C-alpha positions as a printed NumPy array, in Angstrom:
array([[ -0.019,   0.127,   0.076],
       [  1.678,   3.264,  -1.131],
       [  1.785,   6.142,   1.281],
       [  2.492,   9.696,  -0.089],
       [  4.338,  11.706,   2.499],
       [  4.037,  15.663,   2.386],
       [  6.043,  17.664,   4.6  ],
       [  4.764,  21.068,   6.101],
       [  7.311,  23.68 ,   5.179],
       [  7.577,  27.415,   5.74 ],
       [  9.025,  29.703,   8.542],
       [  7.843,  27.727,  11.555],
       [  4.745,  25.598,  12.734],
       [  1.336,  26.68 ,  11.021],
       [  3.019,  29.17 ,   8.479],
       [  2.768,  26.66 ,   5.223],
       [  1.258,  23.411,   5.125],
       [ -0.829,  21.168,   2.934],
       [ -1.833,  17.62 ,   2.262],
       [ -2.565,  16.207,  -1.178],
       [ -6.027,  14.07 ,  -0.607],
       [ -6.209,  13.155,  -4.639],
       [ -4.722,   9.399,  -4.266],
       [ -5.383,   7.975,  -0.892],
       [ -4.046,   6.38 ,   1.29 ],
       [ -1.798,   9.286,   2.086],
       [ -0.201,  10.786,   5.098],
       [  1.366,  14.1  ,   5.742],
       [  3.613,  15.315,   8.547],
       [  4.275,  18.638,  10.075],
       [  6.636,  19.617,  12.53 ],
       [  7.597,  23.085,  14.232],
       [ 10.647,  25.15 ,  13.837],
       [ 13.705,  23.67 ,  15.16 ],
       [ 15.878,  26.795,  14.997],
       [ 12.856,  28.519,  16.754],
       [ 12.678,  26.156,  19.513],
       [ 16.29 ,  26.106,  20.199],
       [ 16.276,  30.034,  20.322],
       [ 13.551,  29.712,  23.06 ],
       [ 15.601,  27.058,  24.909],
       [ 18.732,  29.183,  24.59 ],
       [ 16.907,  32.488,  25.653],
       [ 15.324,  30.966,  28.647],
       [ 18.772,  29.849,  29.983],
       [ 20.056,  33.313,  29.832],
       [ 16.682,  34.972,  30.778],
       [ 16.336,  32.806,  33.889],
       [ 20.158,  31.598,  34.576],
       [ 22.036,  35.07 ,  34.976],
       [ 19.675,  36.837,  37.436],
       [ 19.244,  33.375,  39.74 ],
       [ 23.039,  33.577,  39.795],
       [ 22.985,  37.136,  40.736],
       [ 20.312,  36.407,  43.335],
       [ 22.149,  33.575,  45.285],
       [ 25.124,  35.567,  44.883],
       [ 23.939,  38.432,  46.803],
       [ 22.145,  36.112,  49.261],
       [ 25.659,  34.359,  49.824],
       [ 27.082,  37.803,  50.431],
       [ 24.563,  38.936,  53.157],
       [ 24.152,  42.258,  51.585],
       [ 20.763,  41.455,  50.044],
       [ 17.521,  42.714,  51.221],
       [ 14.023,  41.417,  50.756],
       [ 13.623,  43.662,  47.744],
       [ 15.994,  41.449,  45.795],
       [ 13.448,  38.691,  45.529],
       [ 11.871,  40.398,  42.564],
       [ 14.73 ,  38.533,  40.645],
       [ 12.54 ,  35.318,  41.171],
       [ 10.238,  36.685,  38.301],
       [ 13.123,  35.893,  35.806],
       [ 13.501,  32.331,  36.664],
       [  9.715,  31.702,  36.93 ],
       [  9.483,  33.266,  33.438],
       [ 12.596,  31.495,  31.978],
       [ 11.155,  28.031,  33.182],
       [  7.944,  28.702,  31.306],
       [  9.776,  29.909,  28.223],
       [ 11.97 ,  26.665,  28.394],
       [  9.203,  24.218,  28.536],
       [  7.38 ,  26.182,  25.504],
       [ 10.721,  25.834,  23.757],
       [ 11.251,  21.997,  24.232],
       [  7.597,  21.325,  23.329],
       [  8.094,  23.291,  20.223],
       [ 11.137,  21.327,  19.545],
       [  9.458,  18.003,  20.188],
       [  6.11 ,  18.861,  18.612],
       [  4.964,  16.628,  15.685],
       [  1.653,  16.039,  13.722],
       [  0.651,  13.512,  11.552],
       [ -2.741,  13.534,   9.327],
       [ -3.609,  10.03 ,   7.391],
       [ -6.476,   9.511,   5.04 ],
       [ -7.306,   6.195,   3.702],
       [-10.226,   7.275,   1.548],
       [-12.689,   6.588,   4.362],
       [-11.419,   7.994,   7.407],
       [ -8.895,  10.369,   8.868],
       [ -6.379,   9.404,  11.606],
       [ -4.606,  12.456,  13.517],
       [ -1.626,  11.949,  15.597],
       [  0.172,  14.367,  17.918],
       [  3.199,  14.34 ,  20.021],
       [  5.144,  16.888,  22.157],
       [  6.249,  17.457,  25.617],
       [  3.056,  16.156,  27.106],
       [  3.206,  13.148,  25.5  ],
       [  1.31 ,  11.297,  22.211],
       [ -2.294,  11.286,  21.367],
       [ -4.216,  10.07 ,  18.542],
       [ -7.894,   9.758,  16.996],
       [ -9.756,   8.564,  14.018],
       [-12.811,  10.005,  12.548],
       [-15.103,   8.621,   9.395],
       [-15.264,  11.221,   6.619],
       [-19.157,  10.857,   6.971],
       [-18.671,  12.895,  10.5  ],
       [-17.299,  15.955,   8.912],
       [-19.708,  18.503,   7.597],
       [-17.857,  20.036,   4.948],
       [-14.449,  22.066,   3.852],
       [-14.304,  25.615,   4.806],
       [-11.884,  28.218,   3.709],
       [-11.024,  31.425,   5.844],
       [ -8.251,  33.851,   6.468],
       [ -6.491,  34.794,   9.557],
       [ -4.529,  37.944,  10.193],
       [ -1.425,  37.596,  12.172],
       [  0.163,  40.599,  13.702],
       [  3.58 ,  40.587,  15.106],
       [  5.696,  43.551,  16.692],
       [  7.671,  44.073,  13.426],
       [  5.256,  42.767,  10.669],
       [  1.923,  41.326,   9.885],
       [  0.571,  38.923,   7.418],
       [ -2.605,  36.796,   6.388],
       [ -2.753,  32.913,   6.44 ],
       [ -5.01 ,  31.353,   4.027],
       [ -6.38 ,  28.392,   5.733],
       [ -8.784,  25.54 ,   4.379],
       [-10.276,  23.416,   7.133],
       [-12.416,  20.106,   7.403],
       [-15.053,  21.124,   9.803],
       [-16.701,  18.837,  12.4  ],
       [-19.639,  19.45 ,  14.972],
       [-16.647,  18.879,  17.723],
       [-14.102,  21.787,  17.079],
       [-11.353,  19.819,  18.724],
       [-11.585,  17.368,  15.744],
       [-11.3  ,  19.948,  13.011],
       [ -8.687,  19.303,  10.586],
       [ -6.474,  21.842,   8.997],
       [ -5.841,  20.615,   5.359],
       [ -4.004,  23.662,   3.792],
       [ -2.447,  26.801,   5.089],
       [ -0.254,  29.438,   3.034],
       [  0.781,  32.995,   3.203],
       [ -0.072,  33.759,  -0.335],
       [ -3.663,  33.541,  -1.967],
       [ -2.372,  32.154,  -5.147],
       [ -4.208,  28.763,  -5.758],
       [ -6.562,  29.304,  -2.264],
       [ -9.878,  29.318,  -4.032],
       [ -8.85 ,  26.472,  -6.555],
       [ -7.509,  24.156,  -3.751],
       [-10.631,  24.779,  -1.788],
       [-12.778,  23.575,  -4.551],
       [-10.646,  20.655,  -5.451],
       [-10.706,  19.4  ,  -1.577],
       [-14.813,  19.762,  -1.894],
       [-14.865,  17.812,  -4.953],
       [-12.422,  15.143,  -3.755],
       [-14.353,  14.333,  -0.628],
       [-17.739,  14.926,  -1.975],
       [-18.705,  17.548,   0.858],
       [-20.187,  20.756,   0.854],
       [-17.904,  23.775,   0.406],
       [-18.402,  26.722,   3.213],
       [-16.821,  30.215,   3.449],
       [-17.701,  33.252,   5.644],
       [-19.624,  35.686,   3.736],
       [-21.119,  39.365,   4.481],
       [-24.407,  37.907,   5.892],
       [-22.782,  35.012,   7.642],
       [-21.714,  31.511,   6.65 ],
       [-22.048,  30.306,   3.08 ],
       [-22.728,  27.022,   1.612],
       [-22.372,  25.269,  -1.573],
       [-22.48 ,  21.955,  -2.469],
       [-19.453,  20.291,  -4.398],
       [-21.631,  20.101,  -7.664],
       [-22.642,  23.931,  -7.264],
       [-18.833,  25.067,  -7.376],
       [-18.726,  25.908, -11.143],
       [-21.987,  27.776, -11.079],
       [-22.258,  31.575, -10.903],
       [-24.251,  33.486,  -8.366],
       [-26.728,  34.307, -10.947],
       [-27.412,  30.482, -11.686],
       [-27.772,  29.846,  -8.062],
       [-30.41 ,  32.553,  -7.759],
       [-32.291,  31.08 , -10.527],
       [-32.307,  27.809,  -8.717],
       [-33.263,  29.107,  -5.59 ],
       [-30.136,  28.402,  -3.901],
       [-29.136,  31.706,  -2.915],
       [-31.588,  34.309,  -1.226],
       [-31.245,  37.867,  -1.767],
       [-31.774,  40.002,   1.393],
       [-29.19 ,  42.713,   1.893],
       [-29.462,  46.14 ,   3.647],
       [-26.679,  48.114,   2.809],
       [-26.593,  50.167,   6.265],
       [-27.441,  47.011,   8.199],
       [-23.947,  46.381,   8.818],
       [-21.689,  49.631,   8.84 ],
       [-17.931,  49.561,   8.514],
       [-16.183,  48.889,  11.721],
       [-15.284,  52.08 ,  13.571],
       [-18.505,  53.65 ,  12.152],
       [-22.076,  54.21 ,  13.578],
       [-24.972,  54.865,  11.136],
       [-28.139,  56.657,  12.312],
       [-31.098,  57.409,  10.014],
       [-33.6  ,  60.221,  10.919],
       [-35.99 ,  60.929,   8.118],
       [-34.191,  61.729,   5.142],
       [-30.918,  62.435,   6.964],
       [-28.177,  60.076,   7.548],
       [-25.606,  60.899,  10.163],
       [-22.403,  58.875,  10.119],
       [-20.404,  59.14 ,  13.417],
       [-16.874,  57.78 ,  13.864],
       [-16.472,  55.399,  16.922],
       [-13.116,  54.112,  16.8  ],
       [-10.634,  52.834,  16.903],
       [ -9.741,  53.516,  20.561],
       [ -6.234,  54.429,  21.496],
       [ -5.092,  52.104,  24.21 ],
       [ -2.704,  54.946,  25.898],
       [ -2.504,  53.283,  29.259],
       [ -1.103,  50.102,  27.876],
       [  1.568,  52.09 ,  26.203],
       [  2.438,  53.961,  29.363],
       [  2.827,  50.461,  31.309],
       [  4.93 ,  49.188,  28.646],
       [  7.204,  52.307,  29.237],
       [  7.103,  52.805,  32.84 ],
       [  7.681,  49.114,  33.729],
       [ 11.101,  48.879,  32.307],
       [ 12.177,  52.094,  33.38 ],
       [ 11.523,  50.736,  37.178],
       [ 14.245,  48.377,  36.335],
       [ 16.631,  50.834,  34.744],
       [ 16.012,  53.14 ,  37.551],
       [ 16.576,  50.446,  40.327],
       [ 20.128,  49.346,  38.441],
       [ 21.311,  52.638,  37.886],
       [ 20.298,  54.954,  40.956],
       [ 19.566,  52.605,  43.839],
       [ 21.735,  52.679,  46.693],
       [ 23.133,  49.255,  48.44 ],
       [ 23.687,  47.526,  45.236],
       [ 26.922,  46.342,  44.275],
       [ 28.203,  46.75 ,  40.626],
       [ 26.91 ,  43.105,  39.724],
       [ 23.081,  44.187,  40.993],
       [ 23.272,  47.322,  38.957],
       [ 24.376,  45.59 ,  35.631],
       [ 21.568,  42.982,  36.241],
       [ 18.742,  45.258,  36.995],
       [ 19.806,  47.855,  34.338],
       [ 20.469,  45.449,  31.848],
       [ 17.113,  43.836,  32.189],
       [ 15.328,  46.998,  32.331],
       [ 17.019,  47.908,  28.83 ],
       [ 15.956,  44.496,  27.71 ],
       [ 12.267,  45.079,  28.441],
       [ 12.559,  48.363,  26.664],
       [ 13.825,  46.371,  23.608],
       [ 11.1  ,  43.818,  23.957],
       [  7.845,  46.056,  24.899],
       [  8.611,  49.438,  23.546]])
């Protein structure tokens, strides 16, 4: 029995992944970014290691006061980052399809788990987009999922960062699996049978499969409020709100560490370097 192996690629877990279901049985495997996981592990050792060494050094010298126990925040956070890094390094996910059922296996730091669902248990093939924002960039993920009444049994069949071929792959999955195709429309979820994917909206309206009931003012654009009084239409801007308090906290929190490191009395040189250095590191991360 031939098994086709498709490796999920891209920069890190979840950025680029697809499985070809045209010739079952097929099996695809997805892993996390090993480089990213190693970076997290090394970063956690630096983040939690140096402050811990500094804390025990000061406690051993007898010059430390209770205020220095704030250093404990660093090893605590460091342990969390370390565990996440190890999990990312070990994480592996497999999806197998034999033509009648799907088997999904997943392993990581918590161990391995596996489950099997028949194809008949799935409601359809849904395409969606997800906007991802980071500190320095943003991008859109184009995703195709096999949807199930139990969200935990949903299977991601396709993820990419480019729109090219997105719709074609969605239609292809729907036809291959003989399942309805779903997508999010202006008025909610839109469902099409696999046999209707080649038909235009006009043809679907003529067949009575699409109902037209749309009010252009019923759903104003995000950030706007629309009020109708007689013949007058009032449009009011409602957002976005400026989260100034969040920015203020992000600036002041690192400055506290910088202030303790450079201006607090009673700290030796090592303590000043640790506090000041961590404050500057916080500034680079949060500001």
